[in-house]
Amino acid sequence: MKLLIIGGKKFVGYHLAQEAKKRNHDVTLFNRGKTYPELLPELPTIIGDRNTDLERLADMQFDAVIDTCAYFPDQVKKAVTVLGDNTKKYLLVSSISACVTSLVGLTENDPICGLDFESTEITDENYGPLKAACEKQLTDMLGIEKSLIIRPGYIVGNRDHSDRFTYWPVMMQHMKEMIVPETDNLHIQFIDVRDLAIFMIDALEKDLNGIYLLTGPVQPLKFKDFIEACQQTINENCKLIKVNDQWLAEHNLKKYVAFPLCVDIPGFEGLHCVNINKALNAGLTTRPLEDTLKSALDWYLEYKGDINKLEVGLKPDKMERFIRLAKMNS
Ligand SMILES: NC(=O)c1ccc[n+]([C@@H]2O[C@H](COP(=O)([O-])OP(=O)(O)OC[C@H]3O[C@@H](n4cnc5c(N)ncnc54)[C@H](OP(=O)(O)O)[C@@H]3O)[C@@H](O)[C@H]2O)c1
């Protein structure tokens, strides 16, 4: 296939390009040349800003355009105006945030969270409605037959700059002890970026269309089992000290802020309980957790190294302070 990836050098786009290249597809990238310009030198890259320079692609024909970095419906409108007639399929990387994330067991048939065609800045509140508007813009212009809309949950692993998942293997490797929350029946869902890339290239090869919610793992995973697997894989000697909700409240710690991906916020009950049957029936597979943990850790150590560069969660100095407090109370 002749593929155009809008983006292609940071995270999702980079792994898509790698997967497509591995399968000998003919891949062209389009980006501004700002983000990791040294990566993928073997692939032709057309330099331009999607907001102003898409005309540079006007004479090219593709089997599929893969849009990894659309955040505003107007960006989709501009891209489809230039590329719509010159591509057989348009794959939009959307997000689970386009859905009503309070719904447990969310499926592709459930209503979206709302539409935002107006905003020009992204906030935590409008990110989902903007993504939903990107989806609507696409299907209004191209129809659902020509559209493939992927709504990932948390995307994790190699080159994940958010550190939300990476926090756990990085801290587990560094610390002798950690406080961890008691979570009872809380689940966790995420998709390794390489599994996401495999699914998306497979889907284009199979000529799939429509909407797919995409997360994992294939077997449901409880948050406490995730933490234990992380301990077993990364550092068996790291001692876990469990703290309950009352202790967290007394110490003014918000669970989802102190412990990344531990989402127990009203309104987000469905975030880690998505029904992925449609993707599974279409061939989604997820690799072992150990593989994802190690690849996230390896990338962090190579590119950031310093534990204090973690973007999220309780950092080592604060963690040590709370460990002392937890021990005093026990
Ligand atoms: N992370 C998650 O957990 C998660 C979950 C669900 C969905 N998503 C979705 O997944 C995607 C994230 O993918 P990502 O991290 O690989 O991409 P990204 O950070 O959105 O985009 C990075 C790529 O796009 C290019 N780019 C950015 N702005 C551009 C512009 N104006 N014109 C041309 N190129 C531009 C960048 O290159 P230059 O800077 O050189 O232009 C870079 O190659 C997003 O669509 C996000 O909404 C993420």
Short mmCIF file of C-alpha atoms and ligand atoms in Angstrom, two decimals, residues 7-13 30-35 48-51 68-69 71 93-95 127 131 152-155 164, ligand 1:
data_model
loop_
_atom_site.label_atom_id
_atom_site.label_comp_id
_atom_site.label_asym_id
_atom_site.label_seq_id
_atom_site.Cartn_x
_atom_site.Cartn_y
_atom_site.Cartn_z
CA GLY A 7 2.91 13.16 11.86
CA GLY A 8 5.10 10.09 12.11
CA LYS A 9 8.07 10.99 14.28
CA LYS A 10 6.94 11.07 17.87
CA PHE A 11 5.00 8.13 19.32
CA VAL A 12 1.99 6.58 17.59
CA GLY A 13 3.05 7.83 14.17
CA PHE A 30 4.21 14.75 6.42
CA ASN A 31 5.27 16.95 9.35
CA ARG A 32 6.93 20.28 10.17
CA GLY A 33 10.37 18.76 10.75
CA LYS A 34 10.37 19.91 14.38
CA THR A 35 9.85 16.70 16.35
CA GLY A 48 4.98 21.37 6.05
CA ASP A 49 2.46 22.53 8.61
CA ARG A 50 -0.90 20.75 8.30
CA ASN A 51 -2.66 24.02 9.10
CA THR A 68 -2.11 10.84 13.89
CA CYS A 69 -2.22 14.47 14.99
CA TYR A 71 -6.97 17.80 17.38
CA VAL A 93 -6.44 8.45 15.31
CA SER A 94 -9.19 9.63 17.63
CA SER A 95 -9.49 8.82 21.36
CA TYR A 127 -10.18 17.44 24.24
CA LYS A 131 -11.86 14.66 18.90
CA PRO A 152 -7.49 4.23 21.67
CA GLY A 153 -7.53 4.18 25.45
CA TYR A 154 -4.22 4.96 27.20
CA ILE A 155 -1.40 4.31 24.72
CA ARG A 164 1.64 7.71 33.02
N1 LIG B 1 -1.21 9.13 24.38
C1 LIG B 1 -2.36 8.54 24.61
O1 LIG B 1 -2.54 7.83 25.61
C2 LIG B 1 -3.50 8.70 23.61
C3 LIG B 1 -4.70 8.07 23.87
C4 LIG B 1 -5.72 8.16 22.91
C5 LIG B 1 -5.49 8.84 21.74
N2 LIG B 1 -4.31 9.47 21.52
C6 LIG B 1 -4.11 10.15 20.24
O2 LIG B 1 -2.92 9.62 19.64
C7 LIG B 1 -2.27 10.63 18.90
C8 LIG B 1 -0.89 10.85 19.50
O3 LIG B 1 0.05 10.48 18.56
P1 LIG B 1 1.56 10.98 18.65
O4 LIG B 1 1.93 11.10 20.09
O5 LIG B 1 2.38 10.13 17.80
O6 LIG B 1 1.38 12.32 17.94
P2 LIG B 1 1.31 13.86 18.30
O7 LIG B 1 2.14 14.21 19.47
O8 LIG B 1 -0.09 14.28 18.26
O9 LIG B 1 1.96 14.38 16.96
C9 LIG B 1 3.30 14.28 16.75
C10 LIG B 1 3.61 14.19 15.24
O10 LIG B 1 2.77 15.05 14.46
C11 LIG B 1 3.55 16.06 13.82
N3 LIG B 1 2.80 17.32 13.85
C12 LIG B 1 2.32 17.95 14.96
N4 LIG B 1 1.71 19.10 14.60
C13 LIG B 1 1.81 19.20 13.25
C14 LIG B 1 1.39 20.16 12.29
N5 LIG B 1 0.75 21.28 12.65
N6 LIG B 1 1.64 19.92 10.99
C15 LIG B 1 2.30 18.81 10.61
N7 LIG B 1 2.74 17.86 11.46
C16 LIG B 1 2.50 18.06 12.77
C17 LIG B 1 4.83 16.10 14.64
O11 LIG B 1 5.94 16.53 13.89
P3 LIG B 1 6.42 18.07 13.86
O12 LIG B 1 6.36 18.57 15.27
O13 LIG B 1 7.79 17.96 13.31
O14 LIG B 1 5.47 18.77 12.95
C18 LIG B 1 5.03 14.64 15.02
O15 LIG B 1 5.62 13.90 13.98
C19 LIG B 1 -3.10 11.88 19.03
O16 LIG B 1 -4.01 11.97 17.96
C20 LIG B 1 -3.87 11.64 20.34
O17 LIG B 1 -5.09 12.37 20.39
C21 LIG B 1 -3.30 9.41 22.43
#
